[in-house]
Coordinates of N, CA and C in Angstrom, one line a residue:
X1 N 69.1 -25.6 57.2 CA 70.5 -25.6 57.0 C 71.1 -27.0 57.1
X2 N 71.8 -27.4 56.1 CA 72.6 -28.6 56.1 C 74.0 -28.3 56.1
X3 N 74.8 -29.2 56.6 CA 76.3 -29.0 56.6 C 76.8 -28.4 57.9
X4 N 78.0 -27.8 57.8 CA 78.7 -27.3 59.0 C 78.9 -25.8 58.8
X5 N 78.5 -25.0 59.8 CA 78.7 -23.6 59.8 C 79.3 -23.2 61.1
X6 N 80.3 -22.3 61.1 CA 80.9 -21.8 62.3 C 81.0 -20.3 62.2
X7 N 80.6 -19.6 63.2 CA 80.6 -18.1 63.2 C 79.4 -17.5 63.7
X8 N 79.1 -16.2 63.4 CA 77.9 -15.5 63.8 C 76.9 -15.5 62.7
X9 N 75.6 -15.8 63.0 CA 74.6 -15.9 62.0 C 73.4 -15.1 62.4
X10 N 73.0 -14.2 61.5 CA 71.9 -13.3 61.8 C 70.8 -13.4 60.8
X11 N 69.6 -13.7 61.2 CA 68.4 -13.9 60.3 C 67.2 -13.1 60.8
X12 N 66.4 -12.7 59.9 CA 65.2 -12.0 60.3 C 64.0 -12.9 60.4
X13 N 64.2 -14.1 59.9 CA 63.1 -15.1 59.9 C 63.5 -16.4 60.6
X14 N 63.0 -17.5 60.1 CA 63.3 -18.8 60.8 C 64.5 -19.5 60.3
X15 N 65.3 -20.0 61.2 CA 66.4 -20.9 60.9 C 66.0 -22.3 61.2
X16 N 66.2 -23.2 60.2 CA 65.9 -24.6 60.4 C 67.2 -25.4 60.3
X17 N 67.7 -26.0 61.3 CA 68.9 -26.8 61.3 C 68.5 -28.3 61.1
X18 N 68.8 -28.9 60.0 CA 68.4 -30.3 59.7 C 69.2 -31.3 60.5
X19 N 68.8 -32.5 60.4 CA 69.5 -33.5 61.2 C 71.0 -33.7 60.8
X20 N 71.4 -33.2 59.6 CA 72.8 -33.3 59.2 C 73.5 -31.9 59.4
X21 N 72.8 -30.9 60.0 CA 73.3 -29.6 60.2 C 74.1 -29.5 61.5
X22 N 75.2 -28.8 61.5 CA 76.0 -28.5 62.6 C 76.4 -27.1 62.6
X23 N 76.0 -26.4 63.7 CA 76.2 -24.9 63.8 C 77.0 -24.6 65.1
X24 N 78.0 -23.8 65.0 CA 78.8 -23.4 66.2 C 79.0 -21.9 66.1
X25 N 78.5 -21.2 67.2 CA 78.7 -19.8 67.2 C 77.5 -19.1 67.8
X26 N 77.3 -17.8 67.5 CA 76.2 -17.0 68.0 C 75.1 -16.9 66.9
X27 N 73.9 -17.2 67.3 CA 72.8 -17.2 66.3 C 71.7 -16.2 66.8
X28 N 71.3 -15.4 65.8 CA 70.2 -14.4 66.1 C 69.2 -14.7 65.0
X29 N 67.9 -15.0 65.4 CA 66.9 -15.3 64.5 C 65.5 -15.1 65.2
X30 N 64.5 -15.0 64.3 CA 63.1 -14.8 64.9 C 62.7 -16.2 65.6
X31 N 63.0 -17.2 64.8 CA 62.7 -18.6 65.3 C 63.7 -19.5 64.9
X32 N 64.1 -20.5 65.8 CA 65.1 -21.5 65.5 C 64.5 -22.9 65.7
X33 N 64.6 -23.7 64.7 CA 64.1 -25.1 64.8 C 65.3 -26.0 64.6
X34 N 65.6 -26.8 65.6 CA 66.8 -27.6 65.6 C 66.5 -29.1 65.6
X35 N 67.0 -29.8 64.5 CA 67.0 -31.2 64.5 C 68.4 -31.8 64.3
X36 N 69.4 -30.9 64.3 CA 70.8 -31.2 64.2 C 71.5 -30.8 65.5
X37 N 72.6 -30.2 65.4 CA 73.4 -29.8 66.5 C 73.8 -28.3 66.5
X38 N 73.6 -27.6 67.6 CA 74.0 -26.2 67.8 C 74.8 -26.1 69.1
X39 N 76.0 -25.5 68.9 CA 76.9 -25.2 70.1 C 77.1 -23.7 70.1
X40 N 76.7 -23.0 71.1 CA 76.9 -21.6 71.2 C 75.8 -20.9 71.9
X41 N 75.5 -19.6 71.5 CA 74.5 -18.8 72.1 C 73.4 -18.5 71.1
X42 N 72.2 -18.7 71.5 CA 71.0 -18.5 70.6 C 70.2 -17.4 71.1
X43 N 69.8 -16.4 70.3 CA 68.9 -15.3 70.6 C 67.7 -15.5 69.7
X44 N 66.5 -15.7 70.2 CA 65.4 -15.9 69.3 C 64.1 -15.6 70.1
X45 N 63.0 -15.4 69.4 CA 61.7 -15.3 70.0 C 61.1 -16.6 70.4
X46 N 61.5 -17.6 69.5 CA 61.0 -19.0 69.8 C 62.0 -20.0 69.3
X47 N 62.2 -21.1 70.1 CA 63.2 -22.1 69.8 C 62.5 -23.5 70.0
X48 N 62.6 -24.3 69.0 CA 62.0 -25.7 69.1 C 63.2 -26.6 68.9
X49 N 63.4 -27.5 69.8 CA 64.4 -28.6 69.7 C 63.6 -29.9 69.4
X50 N 63.8 -30.4 68.2 CA 63.1 -31.6 67.8 C 63.7 -32.8 68.4
X51 N 63.1 -34.0 68.0 CA 63.6 -35.3 68.6 C 65.0 -35.6 68.4
X52 N 65.6 -35.2 67.3 CA 67.0 -35.5 67.0 C 67.9 -34.3 67.3
X53 N 67.3 -33.2 67.8 CA 68.1 -31.9 68.0 C 68.9 -31.9 69.3
X54 N 70.0 -31.3 69.3 CA 70.8 -31.1 70.5 C 71.4 -29.7 70.5
X55 N 71.2 -29.0 71.6 CA 71.7 -27.6 71.7 C 72.5 -27.6 73.0
X56 N 73.7 -27.1 72.9 CA 74.7 -26.9 74.0 C 75.1 -25.5 74.0
X57 N 74.9 -24.8 75.2 CA 75.3 -23.4 75.3 C 74.2 -22.6 76.1
X58 N 74.0 -21.4 75.6 CA 73.1 -20.4 76.3 C 72.0 -20.0 75.3
X59 N 70.8 -20.0 75.8 CA 69.6 -19.6 75.1 C 68.9 -18.4 75.7
X60 N 68.7 -17.4 74.9 CA 67.9 -16.2 75.3 C 66.6 -16.3 74.5
X61 N 65.6 -16.7 75.2 CA 64.3 -16.9 74.5 C 63.2 -17.0 75.5
X62 N 62.0 -16.6 75.1 CA 60.8 -16.7 76.0 C 59.9 -17.8 75.7
X63 N 60.1 -18.5 74.5 CA 59.3 -19.6 74.1 C 60.2 -20.8 73.6
X64 N 60.5 -21.7 74.6 CA 61.4 -22.8 74.3 C 60.6 -24.1 74.5
X65 N 60.7 -25.0 73.4 CA 60.1 -26.3 73.5 C 61.1 -27.4 73.1
X66 N 61.1 -28.5 73.8 CA 62.0 -29.6 73.6 C 61.1 -30.8 73.4
X67 N 61.2 -31.5 72.3 CA 60.5 -32.7 72.1 C 61.2 -33.9 72.8
X68 N 60.4 -34.9 73.0 CA 61.0 -36.1 73.6 C 62.1 -36.6 72.7
X69 N 63.3 -36.9 73.2 CA 64.5 -37.3 72.4 C 65.4 -36.1 72.2
X70 N 64.9 -34.9 72.1 CA 65.8 -33.7 72.0 C 66.5 -33.4 73.3
X71 N 67.7 -32.7 73.2 CA 68.4 -32.4 74.4 C 68.9 -31.0 74.4
X72 N 69.0 -30.5 75.6 CA 69.6 -29.1 75.8 C 70.4 -29.2 77.0
X73 N 71.7 -28.7 76.9 CA 72.6 -28.7 78.0 C 73.2 -27.3 78.0
X74 N 72.8 -26.5 79.1 CA 73.3 -25.2 79.2 C 72.4 -24.3 80.1
X75 N 72.4 -23.0 79.8 CA 71.6 -22.1 80.5 C 70.6 -21.4 79.6
X76 N 69.4 -21.1 80.2 CA 68.4 -20.4 79.5 C 68.0 -19.1 80.2
X77 N 67.8 -18.0 79.5 CA 67.4 -16.8 80.1 C 66.3 -16.1 79.3
X78 N 65.5 -15.2 79.9 CA 64.5 -14.5 79.1 C 65.1 -13.8 77.9
X79 N 64.3 -13.6 76.9 CA 64.8 -12.9 75.7 C 65.3 -11.5 76.1
X80 N 66.4 -11.0 75.5 CA 66.9 -9.7 75.8 C 66.1 -8.7 75.0
X81 N 65.6 -7.7 75.6 CA 64.8 -6.7 74.9 C 65.8 -5.7 74.2
X82 N 65.4 -5.3 73.0 CA 66.3 -4.3 72.3 C 66.3 -3.0 73.0
X83 N 67.4 -2.4 73.1 CA 67.5 -1.1 73.8 C 66.8 0.0 72.9
X84 N 66.0 0.8 73.6 CA 65.2 1.8 72.9 C 66.1 3.1 72.8
X85 N 66.3 3.6 71.6 CA 67.1 4.8 71.4 C 66.2 6.0 71.8
X86 N 66.8 6.9 72.6 CA 66.1 8.1 73.0 C 66.3 9.2 72.0
X87 N 65.2 9.7 71.4 CA 65.3 10.7 70.4 C 65.0 12.1 71.1
X88 N 65.6 13.1 70.5 CA 65.4 14.5 71.0 C 64.0 14.9 70.5
X89 N 63.4 15.8 71.2 CA 62.1 16.4 70.7 C 62.4 17.1 69.4
X90 N 61.4 17.1 68.5 CA 61.5 17.6 67.2 C 62.0 19.0 67.1
X91 N 61.6 19.8 68.0 CA 62.0 21.3 68.0 C 63.5 21.4 68.2
X92 N 64.0 20.6 69.2 CA 65.5 20.7 69.4 C 66.3 20.2 68.2
X93 N 65.8 19.1 67.6 CA 66.5 18.5 66.5 C 66.5 19.5 65.3
X94 N 65.4 20.2 65.1 CA 65.3 21.1 64.0 C 66.2 22.3 64.3
X95 N 66.2 22.8 65.5 CA 67.0 23.9 65.9 C 68.5 23.6 65.7
X96 N 68.9 22.4 66.1 CA 70.3 22.0 65.9 C 70.7 21.9 64.4
X97 N 69.8 21.4 63.6 CA 70.0 21.2 62.2 C 70.2 22.6 61.5
X98 N 69.3 23.5 61.9 CA 69.3 24.9 61.3 C 70.6 25.6 61.8
X99 N 71.0 25.4 63.0 CA 72.2 26.0 63.5 C 73.5 25.5 62.8
X100 N 73.5 24.1 62.6 CA 74.7 23.6 61.9 C 74.7 24.0 60.4
X101 N 73.5 24.1 59.7 CA 73.4 24.5 58.3 C 73.9 26.0 58.2
X102 N 73.5 26.8 59.2 CA 73.9 28.2 59.2 C 75.4 28.4 59.4
X103 N 76.0 27.5 60.2 CA 77.4 27.6 60.5 C 78.1 27.1 59.2
X104 N 77.6 26.1 58.5 CA 78.3 25.6 57.3 C 78.3 26.6 56.2
X105 N 77.2 27.4 56.1 CA 77.1 28.5 55.0 C 78.1 29.6 55.3
X106 N 78.2 29.9 56.6 CA 79.1 31.1 56.9 C 80.6 30.7 56.9
X107 N 81.0 29.4 56.8 CA 82.4 29.0 56.8 C 83.0 29.1 55.4

């Protein structure tokens, strides 16, 4: 990424912030590689701050590396685990579906 971006950014893959890149906001990505500037909150599986990279804010990540020359000012926490949705057993879901279909036919 080159240039200036402000806001919320969601990626399924890797975000690379070049030395001319400036990002401000919340970032969600699988991996973030920083050689420019990030201000905000980062959520990633892995974050690399390269020699010209600067991150200010909060990082939620289990794999953080900072090269000599790179800087990080803020707080770091373990990656947040996605909440698991509890599903009903198949029998209950089927019974509910049949009941609602029966009700819709009779109306």
